[in-house]
Amino acid sequence: MINIIEFFNGEIPEQIKVRATAGASSNRLKLDYEEDGNILIRAYVTTVAEHGKANSAIIRLLAKEFRLPIKCFKIIHGATSKDKVISVSRIFLRP
């Protein structure tokens, strides 16, 4: 199975589509595709989907995968939905 960062050829996308599954048996990310062929990352987190706990866990997983600070990631759509769009900001990165 291909690593997500390898799939993007080391490039950091500006936005990431994520489908969240809270209450999973382990924390993990999986590369997938939507029906229309667009890239989708499935995020499985062990935390429950209440009070933003699952969202925080997803952001931590993405930060670890892309080797970026947590503050580079922001949910811009779907904060209360399983389907999310997360922006990746480079503003916090040192030149």
CSV table of N, CA and C in Angstrom, one decimal:
chain,number,residue,atom,x,y,z
A,1,MET,N,0.8,-1.2,0.0
A,1,MET,CA,0.0,0.0,0.0
A,1,MET,C,0.9,1.2,0.0
A,2,ILE,N,0.6,2.2,-0.8
A,2,ILE,CA,1.4,3.4,-1.0
A,2,ILE,C,1.1,4.4,0.2
A,3,ASN,N,2.2,5.0,0.6
A,3,ASN,CA,2.2,6.0,1.6
A,3,ASN,C,1.5,7.3,1.1
A,4,ILE,N,0.7,8.0,1.9
A,4,ILE,CA,0.0,9.1,1.4
A,4,ILE,C,0.9,10.2,0.9
A,5,ILE,N,1.9,10.5,1.7
A,5,ILE,CA,2.9,11.6,1.3
A,5,ILE,C,3.6,11.2,0.0
A,6,GLU,N,3.9,9.9,-0.2
A,6,GLU,CA,4.5,9.4,-1.4
A,6,GLU,C,3.6,9.6,-2.6
A,7,PHE,N,2.3,9.4,-2.4
A,7,PHE,CA,1.3,9.5,-3.4
A,7,PHE,C,1.3,10.9,-4.0
A,8,PHE,N,1.4,11.9,-3.1
A,8,PHE,CA,1.5,13.3,-3.5
A,8,PHE,C,2.9,13.8,-4.0
A,9,ASN,N,3.8,12.8,-4.1
A,9,ASN,CA,5.2,13.1,-4.6
A,9,ASN,C,5.9,14.1,-3.7
A,10,GLY,N,5.6,14.1,-2.4
A,10,GLY,CA,6.2,15.0,-1.5
A,10,GLY,C,5.6,16.4,-1.5
A,11,GLU,N,4.7,16.7,-2.4
A,11,GLU,CA,4.0,18.0,-2.5
A,11,GLU,C,2.9,18.0,-1.5
A,12,ILE,N,2.7,19.2,-0.9
A,12,ILE,CA,1.7,19.4,0.1
A,12,ILE,C,0.4,20.0,-0.6
A,13,PRO,N,-0.7,19.3,-0.7
A,13,PRO,CA,-1.9,19.8,-1.3
A,13,PRO,C,-2.4,21.0,-0.5
A,14,GLU,N,-3.1,21.9,-1.2
A,14,GLU,CA,-3.7,23.1,-0.5
A,14,GLU,C,-5.0,22.7,0.2
A,15,GLN,N,-5.7,21.7,-0.3
A,15,GLN,CA,-6.9,21.2,0.4
A,15,GLN,C,-6.9,19.7,0.3
A,16,ILE,N,-7.5,19.1,1.3
A,16,ILE,CA,-7.6,17.7,1.4
A,16,ILE,C,-9.1,17.3,1.7
A,17,LYS,N,-9.6,16.4,0.9
A,17,LYS,CA,-10.9,15.9,1.2
A,17,LYS,C,-10.8,14.7,2.2
A,18,VAL,N,-11.5,14.7,3.2
A,18,VAL,CA,-11.4,13.6,4.3
A,18,VAL,C,-12.8,13.1,4.6
A,19,ARG,N,-12.9,11.7,4.7
A,19,ARG,CA,-14.1,11.1,5.2
A,19,ARG,C,-13.7,10.5,6.5
A,20,ALA,N,-14.4,10.9,7.6
A,20,ALA,CA,-14.0,10.5,9.0
A,20,ALA,C,-14.8,9.4,9.5
A,21,THR,N,-14.2,8.5,10.2
A,21,THR,CA,-14.8,7.4,10.9
A,21,THR,C,-14.4,7.5,12.4
A,22,ALA,N,-15.2,7.9,13.3
A,22,ALA,CA,-14.9,8.0,14.7
A,22,ALA,C,-15.2,6.7,15.4
A,23,GLY,N,-14.6,6.4,16.5
A,23,GLY,CA,-14.8,5.2,17.2
A,23,GLY,C,-14.2,3.9,16.5
A,24,ALA,N,-13.2,4.1,15.7
A,24,ALA,CA,-12.5,3.0,15.0
A,24,ALA,C,-11.6,2.2,16.0
A,25,SER,N,-11.2,1.1,15.6
A,25,SER,CA,-10.3,0.3,16.5
A,25,SER,C,-8.9,0.8,16.6
A,26,SER,N,-8.5,1.6,15.6
A,26,SER,CA,-7.1,2.2,15.6
A,26,SER,C,-7.1,3.5,14.8
A,27,ASN,N,-6.1,4.4,15.1
A,27,ASN,CA,-6.0,5.6,14.4
A,27,ASN,C,-5.2,5.3,13.1
A,28,ARG,N,-5.7,5.7,12.0
A,28,ARG,CA,-5.0,5.5,10.7
A,28,ARG,C,-5.6,6.3,9.6
A,29,LEU,N,-4.8,6.5,8.6
A,29,LEU,CA,-5.3,7.2,7.4
A,29,LEU,C,-5.2,6.2,6.2
A,30,LYS,N,-6.1,6.3,5.3
A,30,LYS,CA,-6.1,5.4,4.1
A,30,LYS,C,-6.4,6.2,2.9
A,31,LEU,N,-5.7,6.1,1.8
A,31,LEU,CA,-5.9,6.8,0.6
A,31,LEU,C,-7.0,6.0,-0.2
A,32,ASP,N,-7.9,6.8,-0.7
A,32,ASP,CA,-9.1,6.3,-1.4
A,32,ASP,C,-9.5,7.2,-2.5
A,33,TYR,N,-10.5,6.9,-3.3
A,33,TYR,CA,-11.0,7.7,-4.3
A,33,TYR,C,-12.6,7.9,-4.2
A,34,GLU,N,-13.1,9.0,-4.5
A,34,GLU,CA,-14.5,9.2,-4.6
A,34,GLU,C,-15.0,8.6,-5.8
A,35,GLU,N,-16.3,8.5,-6.0
A,35,GLU,CA,-17.0,7.9,-7.2
A,35,GLU,C,-16.6,8.7,-8.4
A,36,ASP,N,-16.4,10.0,-8.3
A,36,ASP,CA,-16.0,10.8,-9.5
A,36,ASP,C,-14.5,10.8,-9.8
A,37,GLY,N,-13.7,10.0,-9.0
A,37,GLY,CA,-12.3,9.9,-9.2
A,37,GLY,C,-11.4,10.8,-8.4
A,38,ASN,N,-12.0,11.7,-7.7
A,38,ASN,CA,-11.2,12.7,-6.9
A,38,ASN,C,-10.6,11.9,-5.7
A,39,ILE,N,-9.4,12.4,-5.3
A,39,ILE,CA,-8.7,11.8,-4.2
A,39,ILE,C,-9.4,12.0,-2.9
A,40,LEU,N,-9.5,11.0,-2.0
A,40,LEU,CA,-10.1,11.1,-0.7
A,40,LEU,C,-9.2,10.4,0.3
A,41,ILE,N,-9.1,11.0,1.4
A,41,ILE,CA,-8.4,10.3,2.5
A,41,ILE,C,-9.4,9.9,3.6
A,42,ARG,N,-9.4,8.6,3.9
A,42,ARG,CA,-10.3,8.1,4.9
A,42,ARG,C,-9.5,8.2,6.2
A,43,ALA,N,-10.1,8.8,7.2
A,43,ALA,CA,-9.4,9.0,8.5
A,43,ALA,C,-10.2,8.2,9.5
A,44,TYR,N,-9.5,7.2,10.1
A,44,TYR,CA,-10.1,6.4,11.2
A,44,TYR,C,-9.5,6.8,12.5
A,45,VAL,N,-10.3,7.2,13.5
A,45,VAL,CA,-9.8,7.7,14.8
A,45,VAL,C,-10.6,6.9,15.9
A,46,THR,N,-9.9,6.7,17.0
A,46,THR,CA,-10.5,5.9,18.1
A,46,THR,C,-11.4,6.8,18.9
A,47,THR,N,-11.2,8.1,18.9
A,47,THR,CA,-12.0,9.0,19.7
A,47,THR,C,-13.4,9.1,19.2
A,48,VAL,N,-14.3,9.6,20.1
A,48,VAL,CA,-15.7,9.7,19.7
A,48,VAL,C,-15.9,11.1,19.0
A,49,ALA,N,-17.0,11.2,18.3
A,49,ALA,CA,-17.3,12.4,17.5
A,49,ALA,C,-18.2,13.3,18.4
A,50,GLU,N,-17.6,13.8,19.4
A,50,GLU,CA,-18.3,14.8,20.2
A,50,GLU,C,-17.3,15.9,20.7
A,51,HIS,N,-17.8,17.1,20.8
A,51,HIS,CA,-17.1,18.3,21.2
A,51,HIS,C,-15.7,18.4,20.5
A,52,GLY,N,-15.7,18.1,19.2
A,52,GLY,CA,-14.5,18.3,18.3
A,52,GLY,C,-13.4,17.3,18.6
A,53,LYS,N,-13.6,16.3,19.4
A,53,LYS,CA,-12.5,15.4,19.7
A,53,LYS,C,-12.0,14.6,18.5
A,54,ALA,N,-12.9,14.1,17.7
A,54,ALA,CA,-12.5,13.4,16.5
A,54,ALA,C,-11.8,14.3,15.5
A,55,ASN,N,-12.3,15.5,15.3
A,55,ASN,CA,-11.7,16.5,14.4
A,55,ASN,C,-10.3,16.8,14.9
A,56,SER,N,-10.0,16.9,16.1
A,56,SER,CA,-8.7,17.2,16.6
A,56,SER,C,-7.8,16.0,16.4
A,57,ALA,N,-8.3,14.8,16.5
A,57,ALA,CA,-7.5,13.6,16.3
A,57,ALA,C,-7.2,13.5,14.8
A,58,ILE,N,-8.1,13.8,13.9
A,58,ILE,CA,-7.9,13.8,12.5
A,58,ILE,C,-6.8,14.8,12.1
A,59,ILE,N,-6.8,16.0,12.6
A,59,ILE,CA,-5.8,17.0,12.4
A,59,ILE,C,-4.4,16.5,12.8
A,60,ARG,N,-4.4,15.9,14.0
A,60,ARG,CA,-3.1,15.3,14.5
A,60,ARG,C,-2.6,14.2,13.6
A,61,LEU,N,-3.4,13.4,13.1
A,61,LEU,CA,-3.0,12.3,12.2
A,61,LEU,C,-2.5,12.9,10.9
A,62,LEU,N,-3.1,13.9,10.3
A,62,LEU,CA,-2.7,14.5,9.1
A,62,LEU,C,-1.4,15.3,9.3
A,63,ALA,N,-1.2,15.9,10.4
A,63,ALA,CA,0.0,16.7,10.7
A,63,ALA,C,1.2,15.7,10.8
A,64,LYS,N,0.9,14.6,11.4
A,64,LYS,CA,2.0,13.5,11.6
A,64,LYS,C,2.3,13.0,10.2
A,65,GLU,N,1.3,12.7,9.4
A,65,GLU,CA,1.6,12.1,8.1
A,65,GLU,C,2.3,13.0,7.1
A,66,PHE,N,1.9,14.3,7.1
A,66,PHE,CA,2.6,15.3,6.3
A,66,PHE,C,3.8,15.9,6.9
A,67,ARG,N,4.1,15.6,8.1
A,67,ARG,CA,5.2,16.1,8.9
A,67,ARG,C,5.2,17.7,8.9
A,68,LEU,N,4.0,18.2,9.3
A,68,LEU,CA,3.8,19.6,9.4
A,68,LEU,C,3.2,19.9,10.8
A,69,PRO,N,3.3,21.2,11.2
A,69,PRO,CA,2.7,21.6,12.5
A,69,PRO,C,1.2,21.5,12.4
A,70,ILE,N,0.6,21.2,13.6
A,70,ILE,CA,-0.9,21.0,13.6
A,70,ILE,C,-1.6,22.3,13.2
A,71,LYS,N,-1.0,23.5,13.5
A,71,LYS,CA,-1.6,24.8,13.1
A,71,LYS,C,-1.7,25.0,11.6
A,72,CYS,N,-1.0,24.2,10.8
A,72,CYS,CA,-1.1,24.3,9.4
A,72,CYS,C,-2.4,23.8,8.8
A,73,PHE,N,-3.2,23.0,9.6
A,73,PHE,CA,-4.4,22.4,9.1
A,73,PHE,C,-5.6,23.1,9.8
A,74,LYS,N,-6.7,23.3,8.9
A,74,LYS,CA,-7.9,23.9,9.4
A,74,LYS,C,-9.1,23.3,8.6
A,75,ILE,N,-10.1,22.9,9.4
A,75,ILE,CA,-11.3,22.3,8.7
A,75,ILE,C,-12.1,23.5,8.2
A,76,ILE,N,-12.3,23.6,6.9
A,76,ILE,CA,-13.0,24.7,6.3
A,76,ILE,C,-14.4,24.3,5.9
A,77,HIS,N,-14.7,23.0,5.9
A,77,HIS,CA,-16.1,22.6,5.5
A,77,HIS,C,-16.3,21.2,6.2
A,78,GLY,N,-17.4,21.0,6.8
A,78,GLY,CA,-17.8,19.7,7.4
A,78,GLY,C,-17.3,19.5,8.8
A,79,ALA,N,-17.2,20.5,9.6
A,79,ALA,CA,-16.8,20.3,11.0
A,79,ALA,C,-17.7,19.4,11.8
A,80,THR,N,-19.0,19.3,11.4
A,80,THR,CA,-19.9,18.5,12.1
A,80,THR,C,-20.4,17.3,11.3
A,81,SER,N,-19.7,17.1,10.2
A,81,SER,CA,-20.0,16.0,9.2
A,81,SER,C,-18.9,15.0,9.1
A,82,LYS,N,-19.2,13.8,8.6
A,82,LYS,CA,-18.1,12.9,8.3
A,82,LYS,C,-17.3,13.2,7.1
A,83,ASP,N,-17.9,14.0,6.2
A,83,ASP,CA,-17.2,14.5,5.0
A,83,ASP,C,-16.6,15.9,5.3
A,84,LYS,N,-15.3,16.0,5.2
A,84,LYS,CA,-14.7,17.3,5.5
A,84,LYS,C,-13.8,17.7,4.4
A,85,VAL,N,-13.5,19.0,4.4
A,85,VAL,CA,-12.5,19.6,3.5
A,85,VAL,C,-11.6,20.4,4.5
A,86,ILE,N,-10.3,20.0,4.4
A,86,ILE,CA,-9.3,20.6,5.3
A,86,ILE,C,-8.3,21.3,4.5
A,87,SER,N,-8.0,22.6,4.9
A,87,SER,CA,-7.0,23.4,4.2
A,87,SER,C,-5.7,23.2,4.8
A,88,VAL,N,-4.6,23.2,4.0
A,88,VAL,CA,-3.3,23.1,4.5
A,88,VAL,C,-2.6,24.4,4.2
A,89,SER,N,-2.2,25.1,5.2
A,89,SER,CA,-1.5,26.4,5.0
A,89,SER,C,0.0,26.3,5.1
A,90,ARG,N,0.7,26.9,4.3
A,90,ARG,CA,2.1,27.0,4.3
A,90,ARG,C,2.7,28.2,5.1
A,91,ILE,N,1.8,29.0,5.5
A,91,ILE,CA,2.2,30.3,6.1
A,91,ILE,C,3.0,30.1,7.4
A,92,PHE,N,2.8,29.0,8.1
A,92,PHE,CA,3.5,28.7,9.3
A,92,PHE,C,4.8,28.0,9.1
A,93,LEU,N,5.1,27.7,7.9
A,93,LEU,CA,6.4,27.0,7.6
A,93,LEU,C,7.5,28.0,7.4
A,94,ARG,N,8.7,27.7,7.9
A,94,ARG,CA,9.9,28.5,7.8
A,94,ARG,C,10.4,28.4,6.3
A,95,PRO,N,10.9,29.5,5.8
A,95,PRO,CA,11.4,29.4,4.4
A,95,PRO,C,12.7,28.6,4.4
